Coordinates of C-alpha atoms in Angstrom, one line a residue:
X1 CA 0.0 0.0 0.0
X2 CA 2.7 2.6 0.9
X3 CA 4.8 1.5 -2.2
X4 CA 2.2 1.9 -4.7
X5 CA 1.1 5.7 -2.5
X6 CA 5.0 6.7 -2.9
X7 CA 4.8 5.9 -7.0
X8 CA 1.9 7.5 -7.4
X9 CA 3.6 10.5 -5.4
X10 CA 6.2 10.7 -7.8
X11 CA 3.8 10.4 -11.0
X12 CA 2.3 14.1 -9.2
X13 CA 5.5 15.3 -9.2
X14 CA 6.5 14.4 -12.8
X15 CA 3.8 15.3 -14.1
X16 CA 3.2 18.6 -12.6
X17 CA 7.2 19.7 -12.8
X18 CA 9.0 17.7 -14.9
X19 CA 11.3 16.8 -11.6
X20 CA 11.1 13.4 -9.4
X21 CA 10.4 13.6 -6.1
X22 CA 13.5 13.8 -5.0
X23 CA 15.0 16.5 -6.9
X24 CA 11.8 18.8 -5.9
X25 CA 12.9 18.1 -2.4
X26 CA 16.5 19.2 -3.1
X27 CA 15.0 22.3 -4.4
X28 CA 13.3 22.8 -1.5
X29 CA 16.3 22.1 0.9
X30 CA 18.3 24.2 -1.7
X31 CA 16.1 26.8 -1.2
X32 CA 16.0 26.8 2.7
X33 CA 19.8 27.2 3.1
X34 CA 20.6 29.5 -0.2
X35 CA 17.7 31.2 -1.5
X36 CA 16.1 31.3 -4.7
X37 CA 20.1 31.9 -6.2
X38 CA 21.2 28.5 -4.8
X39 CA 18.6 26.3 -6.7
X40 CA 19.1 28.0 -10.2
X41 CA 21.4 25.5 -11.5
X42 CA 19.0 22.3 -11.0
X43 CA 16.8 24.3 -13.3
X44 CA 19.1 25.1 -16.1
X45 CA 20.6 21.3 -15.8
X46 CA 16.6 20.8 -16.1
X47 CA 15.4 23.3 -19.2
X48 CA 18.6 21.6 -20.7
X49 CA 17.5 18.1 -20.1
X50 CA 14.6 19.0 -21.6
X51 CA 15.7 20.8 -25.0
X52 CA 19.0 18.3 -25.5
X53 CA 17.5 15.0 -24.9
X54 CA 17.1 13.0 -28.1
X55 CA 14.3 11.4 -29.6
X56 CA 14.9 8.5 -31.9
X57 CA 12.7 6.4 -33.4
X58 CA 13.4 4.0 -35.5
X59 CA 10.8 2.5 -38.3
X60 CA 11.6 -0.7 -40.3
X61 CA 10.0 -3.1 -42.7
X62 CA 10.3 -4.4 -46.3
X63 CA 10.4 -1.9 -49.4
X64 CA 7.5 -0.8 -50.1
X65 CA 5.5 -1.3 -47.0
X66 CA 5.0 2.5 -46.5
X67 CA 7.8 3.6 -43.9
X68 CA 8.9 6.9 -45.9
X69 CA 5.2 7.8 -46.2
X70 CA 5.0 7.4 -42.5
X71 CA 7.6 9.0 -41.6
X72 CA 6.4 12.1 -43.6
X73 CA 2.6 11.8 -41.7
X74 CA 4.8 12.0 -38.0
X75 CA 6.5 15.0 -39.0
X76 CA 4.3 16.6 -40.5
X77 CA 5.0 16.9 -44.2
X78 CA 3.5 15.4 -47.8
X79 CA 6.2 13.4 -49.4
X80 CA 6.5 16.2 -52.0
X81 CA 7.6 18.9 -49.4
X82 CA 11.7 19.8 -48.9
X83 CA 13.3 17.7 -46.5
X84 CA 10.7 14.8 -46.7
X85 CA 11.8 11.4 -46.8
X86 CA 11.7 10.0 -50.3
X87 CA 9.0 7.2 -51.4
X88 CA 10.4 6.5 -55.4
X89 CA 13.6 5.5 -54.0
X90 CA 14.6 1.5 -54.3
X91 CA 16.3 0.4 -50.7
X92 CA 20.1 -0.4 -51.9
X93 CA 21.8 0.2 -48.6
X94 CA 22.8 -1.1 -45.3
X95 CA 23.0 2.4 -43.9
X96 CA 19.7 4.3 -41.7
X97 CA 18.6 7.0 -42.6
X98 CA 18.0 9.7 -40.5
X99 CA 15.0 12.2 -40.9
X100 CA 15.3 15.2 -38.5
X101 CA 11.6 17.3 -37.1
X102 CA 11.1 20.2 -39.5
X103 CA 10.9 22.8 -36.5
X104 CA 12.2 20.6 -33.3
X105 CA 16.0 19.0 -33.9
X106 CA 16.3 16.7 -31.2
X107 CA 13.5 14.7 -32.6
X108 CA 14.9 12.2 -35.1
X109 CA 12.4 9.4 -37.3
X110 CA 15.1 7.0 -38.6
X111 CA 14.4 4.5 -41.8
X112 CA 16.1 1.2 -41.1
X113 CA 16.4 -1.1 -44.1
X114 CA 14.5 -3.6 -44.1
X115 CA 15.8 -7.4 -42.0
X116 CA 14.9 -9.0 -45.5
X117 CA 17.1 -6.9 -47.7
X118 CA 19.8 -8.0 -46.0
X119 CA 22.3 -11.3 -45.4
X120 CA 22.5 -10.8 -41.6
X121 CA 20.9 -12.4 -39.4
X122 CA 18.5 -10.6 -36.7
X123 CA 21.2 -10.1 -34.3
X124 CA 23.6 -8.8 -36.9
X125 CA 21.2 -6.8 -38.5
X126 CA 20.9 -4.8 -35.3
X127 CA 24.2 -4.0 -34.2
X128 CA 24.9 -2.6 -37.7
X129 CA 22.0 -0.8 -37.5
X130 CA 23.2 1.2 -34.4
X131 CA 20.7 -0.3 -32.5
X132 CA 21.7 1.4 -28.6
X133 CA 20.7 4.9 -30.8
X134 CA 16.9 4.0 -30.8
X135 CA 14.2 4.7 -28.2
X136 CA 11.9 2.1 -29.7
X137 CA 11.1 0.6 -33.1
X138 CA 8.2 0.6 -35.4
X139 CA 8.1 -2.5 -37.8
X140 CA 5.5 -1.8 -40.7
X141 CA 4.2 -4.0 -43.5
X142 CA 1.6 -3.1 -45.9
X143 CA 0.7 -7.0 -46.3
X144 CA 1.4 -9.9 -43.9
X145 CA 4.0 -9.7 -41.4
X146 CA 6.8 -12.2 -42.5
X147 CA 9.2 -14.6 -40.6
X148 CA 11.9 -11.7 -40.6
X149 CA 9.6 -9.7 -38.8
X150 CA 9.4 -11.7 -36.4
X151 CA 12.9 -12.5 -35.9
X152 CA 13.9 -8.9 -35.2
X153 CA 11.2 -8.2 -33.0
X154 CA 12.3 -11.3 -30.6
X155 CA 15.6 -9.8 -30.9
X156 CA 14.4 -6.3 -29.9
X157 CA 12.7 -7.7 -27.5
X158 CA 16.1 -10.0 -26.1
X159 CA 17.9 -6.6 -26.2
X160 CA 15.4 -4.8 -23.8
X161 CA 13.7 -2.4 -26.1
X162 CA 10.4 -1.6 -27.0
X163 CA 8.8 -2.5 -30.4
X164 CA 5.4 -2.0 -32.0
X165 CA 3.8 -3.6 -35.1
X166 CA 1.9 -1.1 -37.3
X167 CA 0.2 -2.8 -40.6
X168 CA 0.0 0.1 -43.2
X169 CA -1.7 1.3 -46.2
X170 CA -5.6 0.0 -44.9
X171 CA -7.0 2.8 -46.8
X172 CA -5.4 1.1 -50.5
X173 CA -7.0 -2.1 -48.9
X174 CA -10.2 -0.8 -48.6
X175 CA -10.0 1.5 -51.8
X176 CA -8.7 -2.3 -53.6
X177 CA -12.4 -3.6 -52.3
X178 CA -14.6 -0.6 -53.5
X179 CA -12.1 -0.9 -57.0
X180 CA -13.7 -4.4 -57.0
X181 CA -16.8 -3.9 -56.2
X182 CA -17.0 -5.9 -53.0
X183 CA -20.2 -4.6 -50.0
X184 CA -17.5 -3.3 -47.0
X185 CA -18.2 -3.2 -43.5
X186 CA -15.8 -1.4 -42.3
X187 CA -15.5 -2.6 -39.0
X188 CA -15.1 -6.2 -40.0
X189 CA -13.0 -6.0 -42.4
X190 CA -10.8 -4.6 -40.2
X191 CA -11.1 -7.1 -37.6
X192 CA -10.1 -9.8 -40.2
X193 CA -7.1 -8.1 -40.9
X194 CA -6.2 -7.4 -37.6
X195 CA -6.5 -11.0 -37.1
X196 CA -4.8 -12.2 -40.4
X197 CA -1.3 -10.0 -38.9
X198 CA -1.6 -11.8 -35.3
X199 CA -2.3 -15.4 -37.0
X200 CA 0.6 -15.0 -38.9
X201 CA 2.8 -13.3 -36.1
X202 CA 1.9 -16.2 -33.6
X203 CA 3.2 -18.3 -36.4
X204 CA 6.3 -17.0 -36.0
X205 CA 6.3 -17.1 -31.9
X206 CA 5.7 -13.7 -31.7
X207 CA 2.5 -13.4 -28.8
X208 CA 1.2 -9.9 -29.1
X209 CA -2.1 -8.7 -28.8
X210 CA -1.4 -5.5 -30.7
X211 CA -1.1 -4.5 -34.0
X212 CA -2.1 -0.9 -35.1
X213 CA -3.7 -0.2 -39.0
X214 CA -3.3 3.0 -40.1
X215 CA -3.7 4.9 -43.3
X216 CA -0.1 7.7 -42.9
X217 CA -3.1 9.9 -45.0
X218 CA -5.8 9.4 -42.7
X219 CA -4.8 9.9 -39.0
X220 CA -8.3 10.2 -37.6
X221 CA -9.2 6.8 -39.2
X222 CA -7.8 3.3 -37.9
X223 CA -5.5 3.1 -35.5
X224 CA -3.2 6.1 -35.7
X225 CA -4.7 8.0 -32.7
X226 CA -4.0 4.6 -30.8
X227 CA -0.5 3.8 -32.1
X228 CA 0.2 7.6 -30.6
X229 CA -1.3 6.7 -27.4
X230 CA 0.5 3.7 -26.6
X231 CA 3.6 5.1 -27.6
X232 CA 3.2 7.9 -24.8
X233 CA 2.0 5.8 -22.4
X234 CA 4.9 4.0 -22.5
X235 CA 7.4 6.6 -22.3
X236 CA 9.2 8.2 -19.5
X237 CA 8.1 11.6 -18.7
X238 CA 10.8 13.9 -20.6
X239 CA 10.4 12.0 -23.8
X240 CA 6.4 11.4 -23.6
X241 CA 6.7 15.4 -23.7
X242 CA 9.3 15.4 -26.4
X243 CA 7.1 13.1 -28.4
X244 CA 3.7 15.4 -28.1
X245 CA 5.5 18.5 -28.6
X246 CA 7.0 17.0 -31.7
X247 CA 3.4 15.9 -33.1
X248 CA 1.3 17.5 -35.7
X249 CA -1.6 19.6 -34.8
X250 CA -4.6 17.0 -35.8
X251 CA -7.2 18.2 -32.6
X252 CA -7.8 20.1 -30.2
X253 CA -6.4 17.4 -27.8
X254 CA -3.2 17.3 -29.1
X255 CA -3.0 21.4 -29.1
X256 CA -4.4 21.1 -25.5
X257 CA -1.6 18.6 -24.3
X258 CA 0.9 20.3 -25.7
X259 CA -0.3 23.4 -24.0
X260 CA -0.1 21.6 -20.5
X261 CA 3.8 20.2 -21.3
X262 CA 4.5 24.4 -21.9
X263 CA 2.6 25.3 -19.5
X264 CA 5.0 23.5 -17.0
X265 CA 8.2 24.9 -18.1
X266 CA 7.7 28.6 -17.1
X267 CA 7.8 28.3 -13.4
X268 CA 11.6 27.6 -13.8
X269 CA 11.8 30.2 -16.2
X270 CA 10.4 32.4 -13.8
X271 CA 12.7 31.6 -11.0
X272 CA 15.7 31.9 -13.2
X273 CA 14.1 35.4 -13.9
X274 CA 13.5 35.9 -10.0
X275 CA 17.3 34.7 -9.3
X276 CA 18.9 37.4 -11.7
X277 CA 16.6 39.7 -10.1
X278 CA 18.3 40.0 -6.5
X279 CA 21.5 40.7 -8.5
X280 CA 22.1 44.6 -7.9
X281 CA 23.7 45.1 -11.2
X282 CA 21.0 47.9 -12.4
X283 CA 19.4 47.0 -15.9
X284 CA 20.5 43.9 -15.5
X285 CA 17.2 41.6 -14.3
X286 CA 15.2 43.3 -17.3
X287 CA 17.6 42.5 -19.9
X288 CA 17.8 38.8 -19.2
X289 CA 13.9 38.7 -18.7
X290 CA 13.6 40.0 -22.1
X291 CA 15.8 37.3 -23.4
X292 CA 14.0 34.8 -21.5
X293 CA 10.7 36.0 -22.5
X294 CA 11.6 36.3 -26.5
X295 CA 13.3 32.8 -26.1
X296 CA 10.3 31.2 -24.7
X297 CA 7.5 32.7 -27.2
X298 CA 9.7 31.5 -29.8
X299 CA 9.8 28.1 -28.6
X300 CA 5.8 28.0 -27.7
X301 CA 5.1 29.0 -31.4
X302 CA 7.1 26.1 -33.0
X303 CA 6.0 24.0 -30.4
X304 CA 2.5 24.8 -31.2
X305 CA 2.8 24.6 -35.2
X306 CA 2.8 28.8 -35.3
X307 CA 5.9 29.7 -36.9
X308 CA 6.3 30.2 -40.6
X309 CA 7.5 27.2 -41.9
X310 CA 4.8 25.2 -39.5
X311 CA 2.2 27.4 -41.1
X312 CA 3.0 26.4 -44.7
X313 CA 3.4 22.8 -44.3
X314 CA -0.1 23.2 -43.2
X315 CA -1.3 25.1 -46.0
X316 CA 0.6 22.6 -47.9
X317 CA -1.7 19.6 -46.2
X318 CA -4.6 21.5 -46.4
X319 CA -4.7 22.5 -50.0
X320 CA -5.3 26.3 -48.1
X321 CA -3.5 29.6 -48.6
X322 CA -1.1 30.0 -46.1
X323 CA -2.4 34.1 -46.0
X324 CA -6.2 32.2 -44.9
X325 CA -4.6 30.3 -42.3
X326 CA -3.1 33.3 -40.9
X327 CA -6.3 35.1 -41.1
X328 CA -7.7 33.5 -38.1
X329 CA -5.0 34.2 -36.0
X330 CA -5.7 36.8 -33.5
X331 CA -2.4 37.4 -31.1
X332 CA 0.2 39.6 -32.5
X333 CA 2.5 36.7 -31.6
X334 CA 3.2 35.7 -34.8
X335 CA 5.3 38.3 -36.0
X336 CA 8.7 39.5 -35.1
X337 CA 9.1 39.5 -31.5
X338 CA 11.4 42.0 -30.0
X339 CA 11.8 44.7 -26.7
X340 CA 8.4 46.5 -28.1
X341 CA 6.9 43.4 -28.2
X342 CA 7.5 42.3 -24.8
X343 CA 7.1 45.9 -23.6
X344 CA 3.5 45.8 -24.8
X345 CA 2.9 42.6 -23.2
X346 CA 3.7 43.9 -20.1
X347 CA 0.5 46.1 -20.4
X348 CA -1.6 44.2 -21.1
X349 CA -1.0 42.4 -17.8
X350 CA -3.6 43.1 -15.1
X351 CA -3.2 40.1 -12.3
X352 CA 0.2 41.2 -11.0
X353 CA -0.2 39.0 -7.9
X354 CA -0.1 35.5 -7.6
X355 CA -1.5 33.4 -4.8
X356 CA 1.0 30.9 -3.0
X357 CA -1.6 28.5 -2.4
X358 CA -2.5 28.7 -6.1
X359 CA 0.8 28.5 -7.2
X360 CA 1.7 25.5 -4.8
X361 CA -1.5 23.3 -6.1
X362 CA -1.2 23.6 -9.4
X363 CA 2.6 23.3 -10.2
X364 CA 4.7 22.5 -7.2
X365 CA 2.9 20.7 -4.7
X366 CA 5.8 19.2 -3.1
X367 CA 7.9 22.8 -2.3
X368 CA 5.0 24.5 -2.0
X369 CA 5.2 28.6 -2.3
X370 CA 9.0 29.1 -2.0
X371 CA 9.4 30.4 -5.2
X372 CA 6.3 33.1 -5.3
X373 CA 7.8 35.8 -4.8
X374 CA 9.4 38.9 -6.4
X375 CA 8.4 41.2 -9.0
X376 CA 10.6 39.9 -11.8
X377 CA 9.2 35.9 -11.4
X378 CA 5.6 37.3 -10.9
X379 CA 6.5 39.3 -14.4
X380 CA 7.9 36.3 -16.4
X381 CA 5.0 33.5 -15.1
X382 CA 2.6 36.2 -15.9
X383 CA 3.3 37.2 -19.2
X384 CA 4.2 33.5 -20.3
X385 CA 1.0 32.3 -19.2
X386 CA -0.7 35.6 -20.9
X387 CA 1.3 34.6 -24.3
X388 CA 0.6 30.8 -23.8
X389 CA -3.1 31.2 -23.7
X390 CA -3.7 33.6 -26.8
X391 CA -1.1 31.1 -28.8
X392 CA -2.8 27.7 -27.8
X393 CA -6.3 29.8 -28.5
X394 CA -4.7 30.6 -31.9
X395 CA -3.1 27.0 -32.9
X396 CA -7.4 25.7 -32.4
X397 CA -8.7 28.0 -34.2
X398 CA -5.8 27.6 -37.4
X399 CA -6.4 23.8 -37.1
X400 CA -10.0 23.9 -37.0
X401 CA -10.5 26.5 -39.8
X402 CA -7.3 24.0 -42.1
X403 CA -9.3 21.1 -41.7
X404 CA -13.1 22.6 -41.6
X405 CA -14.2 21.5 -38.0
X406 CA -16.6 23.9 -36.8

């Protein structure tokens, strides 16, 4: 009983902070005996953690089974845009390739070669892929899955990493029937060939009771919200945010979660802010909360598919000019963001005080109000919630009007 109360003790924390248990308490002893200066560098080993740690996710099958395309859907692009991974390209090499986010560059979708192109066996096969690099494998087939299939994933699995089987392309299957003439019903159709991939897996000796279908065109059909799911569910904290952050904007749900992963990032920049603040160097605490401030917009509006580029990849989705898509948005957020702009911000603020017991509940209920205090962190949370608020109000209301959901 008190095992299972600690873990879920340490879930609160995580999840409200992106700190364990214990390093909140450090902060909180830090605090005590040093101030607000003493527990600055947890936090910047922490905003680090979080923008340096690597995502990589590897994705393997047989030619043809739909990887590139797939790869294009997670990031965000049509395989016609720049820097999309290529679909007309025959696999001739033993060597991944590596497909970087278009806006986020510690998030990497790698395209492995399929285990049947090659002469190695499954074990082979993985150390030349560089297996220690990934966080977890996809294996895709657009068909049945095959013996080789299987053989890596046992391997995987022998090697203590996570693997998922994804069978792709089920809108050509059902596009094949219509072609054909056949009466579809949906849903058993797709029972039959969810059953057809575990028949054959078992086959092999592989005992799952998952495999996702998915259309890479079609992610509110199928299984795509559900391959998503289990693939957060299953990671640690850090790179479950890492992994939402990185996703495209398909629903309100996925705008709204990436809104809570922000949202818990600007306490610390905050206290960074309030630290720099009882340095008497004069002009010094407004300079760096300028940086902070302009660094942290900038990140929210990538994070939340609002810069530029995000913008026309969109448009490019979407068949919409990007000018319509910017039409709806109603923050002057998405422009250049400078001094002025911050200055302006500033005004607009009305709740200059925050409550400590507010404060505590919602984002730090293990240290409780120790950091709410002083002008300069009361500034920075303010204004970074202010900004978050109108940007995650304006990523809705692009997405809905892109894809026509009233």
């Amino acid at each position: 009983m008190g095992s299972t109360s600690s873990r879920q003790q340490v879930a609160e924390a995580e999840n409200a902070t992106f700190f364990t248990k214990e390093e909140l308490n450090k902060l909180k002893a830090d605090f005590e005996t040093g101030g607000v200066e003493k527990v600055t560098s947890l936090i910047e080993r922490k905003l680090s953690e979080l923008d340096k740690t690597e995502l990589n996710i590897a994705v393997t099958g047989e030619t043809g089974a739909g990887k590139s395309t797939f790869i294009n859907a997670m990031r965000g692009l049509q395989n016609s845009d720049d820097g999309a991974a290529r679909v007309d390209t025959k696999e001739a090499t033993m060597e991944p390739a590596g497909f970087p986010h278009p806006s986020l560059s510690n998030v990497y979708y790698w395209d492995l070669p399929g285990i049947g192109t090659t002469n190695f066996p499954a074990d082979k096969y993985l150390k030349q892929m560089k297996f220690k690099k990934y966080n977890f494998f996809i294996i895709i087939s657009s068909c049945r899955f095959r013996e080789n299939d299987a053989k890596l994933a046992k391997e995987i699995k022998r090697l203590g990493k996570k693997f998922y089987f994804v069978r792709s392309k089920i809108d050509a299957d059902f596009d094949s029937m219509r072609k054909a003439g056949k009466e579809i019903n949906v849903k058993k159709e797709l029972e039959y060939i969810r059953n057809d991939c575990l028949v054959n897996l078992r086959k092999a000796g592989i005992l799952t009771e998952s495999v996702f279908l998915i259309s890479s065109f079609e992610h509110e059909k199928y299984d795509f919200k559900g391959l998503n799911k289990a693939l957060e569910d299953e990671m640690p904290i850090i790179m479950k945010s890492i992994f939402v952050l990185a996703y495209p904007n398909r629903s309100v749900e996925i705008i709204q979660k990436k809104k809570n992963i922000l949202q818990k990032r600007i306490w610390m920049l905050a206290t960074l802010s309030g630290s720099v603040g009882a340095v008497p160097v004069p002009g010094l605490s407004f300079a760096c909360d300028i940086v902070i401030l302009i660094g942290a917009i900038i990140h929210f509006r990538k994070c939340l598919c609002l810069d530029e580029a995000s913008l026309q990849r969109l448009a490019n989705i979407t068949n919409k000019p990007v000018e319509e898509l910017k039409a709806v948005v109603k923050t002057p957020l998405l422009g250049e963001i400078n001094k002025d702009t911050i200055v302006r911000l500033g005004w607009r603020i009305t709740v200059v005080v925050i409550s400590a017991v507010e404060f505590a509940l919602n984002f730090v209920p293990v240290i409780g109000s120790i950091f709410g205090a002083g002008s300069s962190f009361l500034m920075i949370y303010t204004i970074l919630n202010d900004a978050l608020k109108d940007l995650t109000e304006d990523a809705e209301r692009v997405m809905k009007f892109a894809f026509g959901i009233s």
